[in-house]
mmCIF file of C-alpha atoms in Angstrom:
data_model
loop_
_atom_site.group_PDB
_atom_site.id
_atom_site.type_symbol
_atom_site.label_atom_id
_atom_site.label_comp_id
_atom_site.label_asym_id
_atom_site.label_seq_id
_atom_site.Cartn_x
_atom_site.Cartn_y
_atom_site.Cartn_z
ATOM 1 C CA MET N 1 -0.006 -0.043 -0.013
ATOM 2 C CA GLU N 2 1.463 3.343 -1.136
ATOM 3 C CA VAL N 3 1.998 5.864 1.724
ATOM 4 C CA THR N 4 0.238 9.127 0.640
ATOM 5 C CA ASN N 5 0.615 11.226 3.747
ATOM 6 C CA VAL N 6 2.886 11.575 6.743
ATOM 7 C CA THR N 7 0.412 10.227 9.378
ATOM 8 C CA GLU N 8 0.269 6.818 7.726
ATOM 9 C CA TYR N 9 3.788 5.989 8.766
ATOM 10 C CA GLN N 10 2.712 5.802 12.413
ATOM 11 C CA ALA N 11 0.549 2.694 11.841
ATOM 12 C CA ILE N 12 3.457 0.987 9.935
ATOM 13 C CA ALA N 13 5.972 1.925 12.685
ATOM 14 C CA LYS N 14 3.550 0.443 15.315
ATOM 15 C CA GLU N 15 3.535 -2.942 13.487
ATOM 16 C CA LYS N 16 7.298 -3.014 12.975
ATOM 17 C CA LEU N 17 8.722 -1.817 16.287
ATOM 18 C CA PRO N 18 8.862 -3.672 19.677
ATOM 19 C CA LYS N 19 6.033 -2.267 22.017
ATOM 20 C CA MET N 20 8.459 -0.731 24.381
ATOM 21 C CA VAL N 21 10.146 1.243 21.541
ATOM 22 C CA TYR N 22 7.015 2.328 19.742
ATOM 23 C CA ASP N 23 5.407 3.484 22.988
ATOM 24 C CA TYR N 24 8.432 5.444 23.851
ATOM 25 C CA TYR N 25 8.269 7.348 20.648
ATOM 26 C CA ALA N 26 4.571 7.731 20.479
ATOM 27 C CA SER N 27 3.382 8.492 24.075
ATOM 28 C CA GLY N 28 2.884 11.785 25.866
ATOM 29 C CA ALA N 29 2.771 12.689 29.599
ATOM 30 C CA GLU N 30 0.075 11.539 31.902
ATOM 31 C CA ASP N 31 -3.417 11.861 30.341
ATOM 32 C CA GLN N 32 -1.916 12.797 26.948
ATOM 33 C CA TRP N 33 -4.379 15.700 26.598
ATOM 34 C CA THR N 34 -1.684 18.069 25.171
ATOM 35 C CA LEU N 35 -0.510 15.094 22.848
ATOM 36 C CA GLN N 36 -3.978 15.100 21.215
ATOM 37 C CA GLU N 37 -4.347 18.863 21.437
ATOM 38 C CA ASN N 38 -0.946 19.404 19.535
ATOM 39 C CA ARG N 39 -2.726 17.955 16.535
ATOM 40 C CA TYR N 40 -6.339 18.974 17.072
ATOM 41 C CA ALA N 41 -5.495 22.674 17.608
ATOM 42 C CA PHE N 42 -4.529 22.999 13.908
ATOM 43 C CA SER N 43 -8.034 22.151 12.988
ATOM 44 C CA LYS N 44 -9.246 25.332 14.715
ATOM 45 C CA ILE N 45 -7.395 27.445 12.134
ATOM 46 C CA LEU N 46 -8.955 27.915 8.682
ATOM 47 C CA PHE N 47 -7.692 29.512 5.482
ATOM 48 C CA ARG N 48 -8.621 32.799 3.800
ATOM 49 C CA PRO N 49 -7.260 32.002 0.347
ATOM 50 C CA ARG N 50 -6.658 34.725 -2.147
ATOM 51 C CA ILE N 51 -7.551 33.936 -5.802
ATOM 52 C CA LEU N 52 -6.432 34.978 -9.272
ATOM 53 C CA ILE N 53 -2.813 35.351 -8.340
ATOM 54 C CA ASP N 54 -0.068 34.007 -10.772
ATOM 55 C CA VAL N 55 1.283 31.102 -8.853
ATOM 56 C CA THR N 56 3.408 29.713 -11.729
ATOM 57 C CA LYS N 57 6.518 30.027 -9.597
ATOM 58 C CA ILE N 58 6.636 29.315 -5.848
ATOM 59 C CA ASP N 59 9.738 29.915 -3.799
ATOM 60 C CA MET N 60 9.791 28.087 -0.524
ATOM 61 C CA ALA N 61 13.489 28.828 0.300
ATOM 62 C CA THR N 62 14.438 30.668 3.475
ATOM 63 C CA THR N 63 17.316 31.333 5.778
ATOM 64 C CA VAL N 64 17.628 30.239 9.436
ATOM 65 C CA LEU N 65 20.396 31.925 11.375
ATOM 66 C CA GLY N 66 21.916 33.010 8.199
ATOM 67 C CA PHE N 67 21.868 29.504 6.591
ATOM 68 C CA LYS N 68 19.921 29.169 3.403
ATOM 69 C CA ILE N 69 17.640 26.084 3.405
ATOM 70 C CA SER N 70 15.227 24.834 0.677
ATOM 71 C CA MET N 71 12.031 25.086 2.883
ATOM 72 C CA PRO N 72 10.915 26.186 6.335
ATOM 73 C CA ILE N 73 10.571 22.476 7.397
ATOM 74 C CA MET N 74 13.338 21.149 9.604
ATOM 75 C CA ILE N 75 14.114 18.072 11.700
ATOM 76 C CA ALA N 76 13.590 18.319 15.528
ATOM 77 C CA PRO N 77 15.821 16.479 17.867
ATOM 78 C CA THR N 78 14.527 13.032 18.769
ATOM 79 C CA ALA N 79 16.442 10.492 20.940
ATOM 80 C CA MET N 80 17.788 7.150 20.228
ATOM 81 C CA GLN N 81 16.932 6.726 16.623
ATOM 82 C CA LYS N 82 18.749 3.330 16.248
ATOM 83 C CA MET N 83 15.825 1.898 18.214
ATOM 84 C CA ALA N 84 13.805 2.693 15.073
ATOM 85 C CA HIS N 85 16.287 1.583 12.433
ATOM 86 C CA PRO N 86 19.857 0.229 12.568
ATOM 87 C CA GLU N 87 21.114 3.349 10.593
ATOM 88 C CA GLY N 88 19.354 5.636 13.049
ATOM 89 C CA GLU N 89 20.641 9.239 12.968
ATOM 90 C CA TYR N 90 23.003 8.494 10.029
ATOM 91 C CA ALA N 91 19.865 7.881 7.812
ATOM 92 C CA THR N 92 18.098 10.993 9.242
ATOM 93 C CA ALA N 93 21.236 13.200 8.545
ATOM 94 C CA ARG N 94 21.434 11.976 4.936
ATOM 95 C CA ALA N 95 17.726 12.519 4.339
ATOM 96 C CA ALA N 96 17.930 16.007 5.760
ATOM 97 C CA SER N 97 20.932 16.895 3.731
ATOM 98 C CA ALA N 98 19.342 15.599 0.490
ATOM 99 C CA ALA N 99 16.314 17.757 1.158
ATOM 100 C CA GLY N 100 18.504 20.827 1.697
ATOM 101 C CA THR N 101 17.234 21.337 5.232
ATOM 102 C CA ILE N 102 18.525 21.345 8.795
ATOM 103 C CA MET N 103 18.687 18.344 11.183
ATOM 104 C CA THR N 104 18.953 18.787 14.848
ATOM 105 C CA LEU N 105 20.833 15.871 16.638
ATOM 106 C CA SER N 106 19.688 15.001 20.110
ATOM 107 C CA SER N 107 22.130 14.862 23.022
ATOM 108 C CA TRP N 108 20.722 11.465 23.608
ATOM 109 C CA ALA N 109 21.387 10.100 20.100
ATOM 110 C CA THR N 110 22.564 6.602 19.534
ATOM 111 C CA SER N 111 25.158 8.144 17.007
ATOM 112 C CA SER N 112 27.832 10.638 18.155
ATOM 113 C CA VAL N 113 28.252 14.168 16.719
ATOM 114 C CA GLU N 114 31.349 12.974 14.933
ATOM 115 C CA GLU N 115 29.578 10.024 13.411
ATOM 116 C CA VAL N 116 26.681 12.247 12.138
ATOM 117 C CA ALA N 117 29.211 14.777 10.774
ATOM 118 C CA SER N 118 30.960 11.952 8.835
ATOM 119 C CA THR N 119 27.690 11.264 6.807
ATOM 120 C CA GLY N 120 28.780 14.281 4.617
ATOM 121 C CA PRO N 121 27.872 18.001 4.263
ATOM 122 C CA GLY N 122 24.712 19.397 5.764
ATOM 123 C CA ILE N 123 23.561 22.167 8.071
ATOM 124 C CA ARG N 124 23.037 20.606 11.590
ATOM 125 C CA PHE N 125 22.141 21.950 14.950
ATOM 126 C CA PHE N 126 22.846 20.208 18.270
ATOM 127 C CA GLN N 127 20.168 19.836 21.001
ATOM 128 C CA LEU N 128 21.693 20.214 24.464
ATOM 129 C CA TYR N 129 20.600 18.802 27.836
ATOM 130 C CA VAL N 130 22.637 20.356 30.707
ATOM 131 C CA TYR N 131 24.158 17.696 32.930
ATOM 132 C CA LYS N 132 25.018 18.343 36.552
ATOM 133 C CA ASP N 133 28.678 18.019 35.565
ATOM 134 C CA ARG N 134 29.413 21.102 33.672
ATOM 135 C CA ASN N 135 32.557 19.739 32.256
ATOM 136 C CA VAL N 136 30.530 17.204 30.470
ATOM 137 C CA VAL N 137 28.447 19.990 28.927
ATOM 138 C CA ALA N 138 31.461 22.046 27.930
ATOM 139 C CA GLN N 139 33.096 18.973 26.366
ATOM 140 C CA LEU N 140 30.021 18.066 24.414
ATOM 141 C CA VAL N 141 29.517 21.617 23.053
ATOM 142 C CA ARG N 142 33.159 21.810 22.039
ATOM 143 C CA ARG N 143 32.817 18.415 20.183
ATOM 144 C CA ALA N 144 29.608 19.661 18.389
ATOM 145 C CA GLU N 145 31.551 22.787 17.338
ATOM 146 C CA ARG N 146 34.494 20.828 16.100
ATOM 147 C CA ALA N 147 32.195 18.488 14.101
ATOM 148 C CA GLY N 148 30.851 21.579 12.266
ATOM 149 C CA PHE N 149 27.383 21.887 14.036
ATOM 150 C CA LYS N 150 26.036 25.382 13.517
ATOM 151 C CA ALA N 151 23.757 26.094 16.557
ATOM 152 C CA ILE N 152 22.857 24.862 19.954
ATOM 153 C CA ALA N 153 19.157 24.067 20.765
ATOM 154 C CA LEU N 154 19.104 24.224 24.437
ATOM 155 C CA THR N 155 16.174 22.254 25.964
ATOM 156 C CA VAL N 156 14.848 24.226 28.771
ATOM 157 C CA ASP N 157 11.580 22.345 29.817
ATOM 158 C CA THR N 158 13.156 19.244 31.352
ATOM 159 C CA PRO N 159 14.537 19.876 34.902
ATOM 160 C CA ARG N 160 12.840 16.556 35.541
ATOM 161 C CA LEU N 161 11.360 14.067 33.081
ATOM 162 C CA GLY N 162 7.504 14.149 32.452
ATOM 163 C CA ARG N 163 5.547 11.266 33.667
ATOM 164 C CA ARG N 164 5.153 8.947 30.686
ATOM 165 C CA GLU N 165 3.078 6.060 31.904
ATOM 166 C CA ALA N 166 3.764 3.853 28.889
ATOM 167 C CA ASP N 167 7.485 3.997 29.803
ATOM 168 C CA ILE N 168 6.758 3.142 33.438
ATOM 169 C CA LYS N 169 4.521 0.115 32.422
ATOM 170 C CA ASN N 170 7.124 -1.111 29.976
ATOM 171 C CA ARG N 171 10.024 -0.485 32.215
ATOM 172 C CA PHE N 172 11.578 1.435 29.444
ATOM 173 C CA THR N 173 15.356 1.212 28.964
ATOM 174 C CA LEU N 174 17.778 1.628 26.090
ATOM 175 C CA PRO N 175 18.193 -1.811 24.359
ATOM 176 C CA PRO N 176 21.502 -3.497 25.479
ATOM 177 C CA PHE N 177 23.091 -3.284 22.113
ATOM 178 C CA LEU N 178 22.843 0.551 21.932
ATOM 179 C CA THR N 179 24.436 3.410 23.882
ATOM 180 C CA LEU N 180 23.900 7.139 24.145
ATOM 181 C CA LYS N 181 26.892 7.606 21.856
ATOM 182 C CA ASN N 182 27.780 11.188 22.818
ATOM 183 C CA PHE N 183 28.423 10.089 26.410
ATOM 184 C CA GLU N 184 30.063 6.627 25.761
ATOM 185 C CA GLY N 185 33.602 7.629 26.863
ATOM 186 C CA LEU N 186 32.203 9.403 30.035
ATOM 187 C CA ASP N 187 30.483 6.383 31.538
ATOM 188 C CA LEU N 188 27.174 8.064 31.020
ATOM 189 C CA GLY N 189 26.181 6.192 27.824
ATOM 190 C CA LYS N 190 24.346 3.406 29.493
ATOM 191 C CA MET N 191 20.801 3.371 31.080
ATOM 192 C CA ASP N 192 20.163 1.121 34.022
ATOM 193 C CA GLU N 193 17.151 -0.942 34.409
ATOM 194 C CA ALA N 194 14.879 0.753 36.904
ATOM 195 C CA ALA N 195 11.633 0.089 38.998
ATOM 196 C CA ASP N 196 9.809 2.405 36.733
ATOM 197 C CA SER N 197 11.244 4.200 33.613
ATOM 198 C CA GLY N 198 15.009 3.788 32.983
ATOM 199 C CA LEU N 199 15.121 7.157 31.281
ATOM 200 C CA ALA N 200 13.375 8.900 34.211
ATOM 201 C CA SER N 201 15.922 7.486 36.569
ATOM 202 C CA TYR N 202 18.775 8.526 34.207
ATOM 203 C CA VAL N 203 17.512 12.061 33.985
ATOM 204 C CA ALA N 204 17.037 12.243 37.873
ATOM 205 C CA GLY N 205 20.594 11.163 38.238
ATOM 206 C CA GLN N 206 22.298 13.214 35.573
ATOM 207 C CA ILE N 207 20.287 16.245 34.380
ATOM 208 C CA ASP N 208 20.663 19.554 36.395
ATOM 209 C CA ARG N 209 17.448 20.646 38.004
ATOM 210 C CA SER N 210 19.020 23.954 39.017
ATOM 211 C CA LEU N 211 19.272 25.081 35.371
ATOM 212 C CA SER N 212 18.383 28.728 35.185
ATOM 213 C CA TRP N 213 18.735 31.959 32.959
ATOM 214 C CA LYS N 214 22.250 32.414 34.304
ATOM 215 C CA ASP N 215 23.247 29.123 32.521
ATOM 216 C CA VAL N 216 21.960 30.405 29.188
ATOM 217 C CA LYS N 217 24.490 33.253 29.674
ATOM 218 C CA TRP N 218 27.187 30.813 30.811
ATOM 219 C CA LEU N 219 26.632 28.787 27.695
ATOM 220 C CA GLN N 220 27.466 31.874 25.575
ATOM 221 C CA THR N 221 30.947 32.115 27.517
ATOM 222 C CA ILE N 222 31.886 28.649 26.353
ATOM 223 C CA THR N 223 30.718 28.754 22.681
ATOM 224 C CA LYS N 224 30.412 31.151 19.812
ATOM 225 C CA LEU N 225 27.558 29.112 18.342
ATOM 226 C CA PRO N 226 24.062 30.759 18.390
ATOM 227 C CA ILE N 227 21.787 29.476 20.977
ATOM 228 C CA LEU N 228 18.099 28.604 20.307
ATOM 229 C CA VAL N 229 16.132 28.278 23.553
ATOM 230 C CA LYS N 230 13.763 25.262 22.951
ATOM 231 C CA GLY N 231 10.679 24.929 25.256
ATOM 232 C CA VAL N 232 9.209 28.379 25.451
ATOM 233 C CA LEU N 233 5.437 28.742 25.668
ATOM 234 C CA THR N 234 4.847 32.157 27.178
ATOM 235 C CA ALA N 235 5.431 35.793 26.351
ATOM 236 C CA GLU N 236 7.224 36.310 29.625
ATOM 237 C CA ASP N 237 9.774 33.618 28.841
ATOM 238 C CA ALA N 238 10.114 34.824 25.282
ATOM 239 C CA ARG N 239 11.237 38.161 26.628
ATOM 240 C CA LEU N 240 13.559 36.631 29.134
ATOM 241 C CA SER N 241 15.122 34.434 26.383
ATOM 242 C CA ILE N 242 15.938 37.499 24.360
ATOM 243 C CA GLN N 243 17.371 39.310 27.412
ATOM 244 C CA ALA N 244 19.586 36.284 28.072
ATOM 245 C CA GLY N 245 21.017 36.502 24.579
ATOM 246 C CA ALA N 246 19.233 33.813 22.757
ATOM 247 C CA ALA N 247 19.520 33.869 18.926
ATOM 248 C CA GLY N 248 16.115 32.305 18.470
ATOM 249 C CA ILE N 249 13.167 30.695 20.270
ATOM 250 C CA ILE N 250 11.561 27.313 19.629
ATOM 251 C CA VAL N 251 7.968 27.212 20.788
ATOM 252 C CA SER N 252 7.768 23.581 22.090
ATOM 253 C CA ASN N 253 5.996 21.483 24.644
ATOM 254 C CA HIS N 254 8.489 18.652 24.140
ATOM 255 C CA GLY N 255 6.089 16.764 21.965
ATOM 256 C CA ALA N 256 3.589 16.784 24.844
ATOM 257 C CA ARG N 257 5.967 14.607 26.883
ATOM 258 C CA GLN N 258 6.634 17.063 29.854
ATOM 259 C CA LEU N 259 3.887 18.937 31.468
ATOM 260 C CA ASP N 260 0.429 17.759 30.405
ATOM 261 C CA TYR N 261 -2.335 20.395 29.967
ATOM 262 C CA VAL N 262 -0.053 23.140 28.517
ATOM 263 C CA PRO N 263 -1.580 24.481 25.306
ATOM 264 C CA ALA N 264 -0.785 23.025 21.921
ATOM 265 C CA THR N 265 2.277 24.841 20.536
ATOM 266 C CA ILE N 266 0.373 26.275 17.644
ATOM 267 C CA MET N 267 -1.953 27.988 20.250
ATOM 268 C CA ALA N 268 0.994 29.315 22.262
ATOM 269 C CA LEU N 269 2.867 30.513 18.999
ATOM 270 C CA GLU N 270 1.221 33.955 18.501
ATOM 271 C CA GLU N 271 1.789 35.043 22.037
ATOM 272 C CA VAL N 272 5.504 34.199 21.760
ATOM 273 C CA VAL N 273 5.898 35.870 18.362
ATOM 274 C CA LYS N 274 4.161 39.086 19.532
ATOM 275 C CA ALA N 275 6.590 39.127 22.608
ATOM 276 C CA ALA N 276 9.648 38.658 20.390
ATOM 277 C CA GLN N 277 8.712 41.640 18.297
ATOM 278 C CA GLY N 278 10.812 40.431 15.426
ATOM 279 C CA ARG N 279 14.072 40.668 17.574
ATOM 280 C CA VAL N 280 14.793 36.988 17.118
ATOM 281 C CA PRO N 281 13.201 34.304 14.922
ATOM 282 C CA VAL N 282 10.504 32.085 16.500
ATOM 283 C CA PHE N 283 10.134 28.478 15.384
ATOM 284 C CA LEU N 284 7.557 25.936 16.325
ATOM 285 C CA ASP N 285 7.608 22.204 16.915
ATOM 286 C CA GLY N 286 4.786 19.814 17.874
ATOM 287 C CA GLY N 287 1.879 18.300 15.888
ATOM 288 C CA VAL N 288 2.984 19.194 12.419
ATOM 289 C CA ARG N 289 1.821 16.395 10.065
ATOM 290 C CA ARG N 290 0.591 18.338 6.943
ATOM 291 C CA GLY N 291 1.808 21.021 4.639
ATOM 292 C CA THR N 292 -1.249 22.970 5.624
ATOM 293 C CA ASP N 293 0.113 22.906 9.316
ATOM 294 C CA VAL N 294 3.283 24.463 8.141
ATOM 295 C CA PHE N 295 1.507 27.273 6.383
ATOM 296 C CA LYS N 296 -0.686 27.998 9.449
ATOM 297 C CA ALA N 297 2.473 28.220 11.691
ATOM 298 C CA LEU N 298 4.125 30.749 9.222
ATOM 299 C CA ALA N 299 0.906 32.716 9.048
ATOM 300 C CA LEU N 300 0.964 33.030 12.845
ATOM 301 C CA GLY N 301 4.577 34.399 12.642
ATOM 302 C CA ALA N 302 6.700 31.363 12.760
ATOM 303 C CA SER N 303 10.077 31.452 10.688
ATOM 304 C CA GLY N 304 9.915 27.692 10.324
ATOM 305 C CA ILE N 305 8.834 24.464 11.935
ATOM 306 C CA PHE N 306 10.491 21.303 13.215
ATOM 307 C CA ILE N 307 9.114 17.754 12.871
ATOM 308 C CA GLY N 308 9.956 15.013 15.386
ATOM 309 C CA ARG N 309 7.649 11.915 15.457
ATOM 310 C CA PRO N 310 7.136 11.705 11.736
ATOM 311 C CA VAL N 311 10.905 11.272 11.511
ATOM 312 C CA VAL N 312 11.232 8.290 13.746
ATOM 313 C CA PHE N 313 8.073 6.646 12.492
ATOM 314 C CA SER N 314 9.098 6.900 8.773
ATOM 315 C CA LEU N 315 12.627 5.829 9.839
ATOM 316 C CA ALA N 316 11.155 2.704 11.384
ATOM 317 C CA ALA N 317 9.073 1.970 8.335
ATOM 318 C CA GLU N 318 11.509 2.594 5.493
ATOM 319 C CA GLY N 319 14.802 3.890 6.917
ATOM 320 C CA GLU N 320 16.378 6.853 5.046
ATOM 321 C CA ALA N 321 13.944 6.569 2.140
ATOM 322 C CA GLY N 322 11.102 7.050 4.582
ATOM 323 C CA VAL N 323 12.479 10.152 6.123
ATOM 324 C CA ARG N 324 13.226 11.535 2.593
ATOM 325 C CA LYS N 325 9.671 10.790 1.682
ATOM 326 C CA VAL N 326 8.222 12.571 4.756
ATOM 327 C CA LEU N 327 10.228 15.673 3.968
ATOM 328 C CA GLN N 328 9.096 15.479 0.319
ATOM 329 C CA MET N 329 5.428 14.971 1.121
ATOM 330 C CA LEU N 330 5.492 17.979 3.490
ATOM 331 C CA ARG N 331 7.260 20.092 0.989
ATOM 332 C CA ASP N 332 4.770 19.182 -1.806
ATOM 333 C CA GLU N 333 1.765 19.730 0.431
ATOM 334 C CA PHE N 334 3.097 23.124 1.606
ATOM 335 C CA GLU N 335 3.828 24.206 -1.913
ATOM 336 C CA LEU N 336 0.322 23.276 -2.855
ATOM 337 C CA THR N 337 -1.134 25.140 0.159
ATOM 338 C CA MET N 338 0.902 28.245 -0.832
ATOM 339 C CA ALA N 339 -0.445 28.056 -4.398
ATOM 340 C CA LEU N 340 -4.090 27.581 -3.449
ATOM 341 C CA SER N 341 -3.768 30.458 -0.893
ATOM 342 C CA GLY N 342 -2.138 32.762 -3.436
ATOM 343 C CA CYS N 343 1.253 33.045 -1.917
ATOM 344 C CA ARG N 344 4.391 32.793 -4.098
ATOM 345 C CA SER N 345 6.996 33.289 -1.352
ATOM 346 C CA LEU N 346 7.238 32.888 2.417
ATOM 347 C CA LYS N 347 7.125 36.679 2.889
ATOM 348 C CA GLU N 348 3.633 36.690 1.238
ATOM 349 C CA ILE N 349 2.131 34.435 3.813
ATOM 350 C CA THR N 350 0.329 36.706 6.328
ATOM 351 C CA ARG N 351 -1.928 36.626 9.275
ATOM 352 C CA GLN N 352 -4.647 37.694 6.768
ATOM 353 C CA HIS N 353 -4.458 34.312 5.072
ATOM 354 C CA ILE N 354 -5.854 32.556 8.124
ATOM 355 C CA MET N 355 -8.786 32.908 10.615
ATOM 356 C CA THR N 356 -8.696 31.342 14.074
ATOM 357 C CA GLU N 357 -11.398 30.570 16.525
ATOM 358 C CA TRP N 358 -9.912 33.279 18.796
ATOM 359 C CA ASP N 359 -10.211 36.056 16.222
ATOM 360 C CA ALA N 360 -12.931 38.618 16.593
ATOM 361 C CA PRO N 361 -16.036 37.770 14.556
ATOM 362 C CA GLY N 362 -16.836 39.689 11.456
ATOM 363 C CA PRO N 363 -14.626 40.895 8.586
ATOM 364 C CA ARG N 364 -11.216 42.139 9.406
ATOM 365 C CA PRO N 365 -10.028 45.541 8.191
ATOM 366 C CA ALA N 366 -8.477 45.142 4.771
ATOM 367 C CA PRO N 367 -4.755 45.413 4.892
ATOM 368 C CA ARG N 368 -3.232 48.457 3.235
ATOM 369 C CA LEU N 369 -1.620 47.521 0.009
#
């Protein structure tokens, strides 16, 4: 059966993967309300398409932190990809590079920064968890820099791991033939069996709960790489991120895996964009499964989006070819959405092209042309 959209890969992955692995990738925190909402919230945004515009040529190219990419669709950091497919992060890196877009490598990857760099050219960001041992952090950041990574995505929503009940039931742990490759030489690459989730125990033991804004500043003293703050959901924290020297903001609820009952990221996006006032780019991750979702995020002010689960599900189903196909399908759908909305370039996508449930009723004043 031919796969015709991104969502179809999830069912294929569920059939192929061991239950513990599939549940780890698929589940959210607690009641999983935010997990469902991340998707559902997109359906509350409708289009106001403009007609009779020459859409012969459509340009989806953009720049992120000065790097030119083919489209505003990038790859979010997802951990332990070799659980999905033997080639894991290698396959994802090659697919991203072939699509002319950015891959973000997780701290908890099953391939190291050096291994991913060895797959060939490509623009790559490194997602960072801050460990209690700051020497570990400094070493990791230096290695990412040396391996040619172009930015640090600092995850700020995980002082403790969210309660993921599937992982507790399954006693989740990293399969014995795999390691967290970036930490292998530091005796931090293995995850012990635990009475609940092995990952939750690992986080409790290693990740620094005291992480604060001063550490965002500290990070800038050890690296010249731009820092994206990943996990912002409010205007207040958007402003503080900018004050702390962030080069960009990623509106993220960690794939609904941390605090349940936070809003869908698409719902939090506009508040963050308004607070940023154009001073830094704002990106979105969470719930993007269609090209229409990408358009909606850009119409609400995002500079680009990141996809997470679609990558691991397509990787499980078809390896590198699956990830390539996901990126191609989203690209094609996004291009079609632009054409049918009357937008020929990303700068033509405006707030006027959508309406949301929270907009005031009645026609909006016409934009000045």
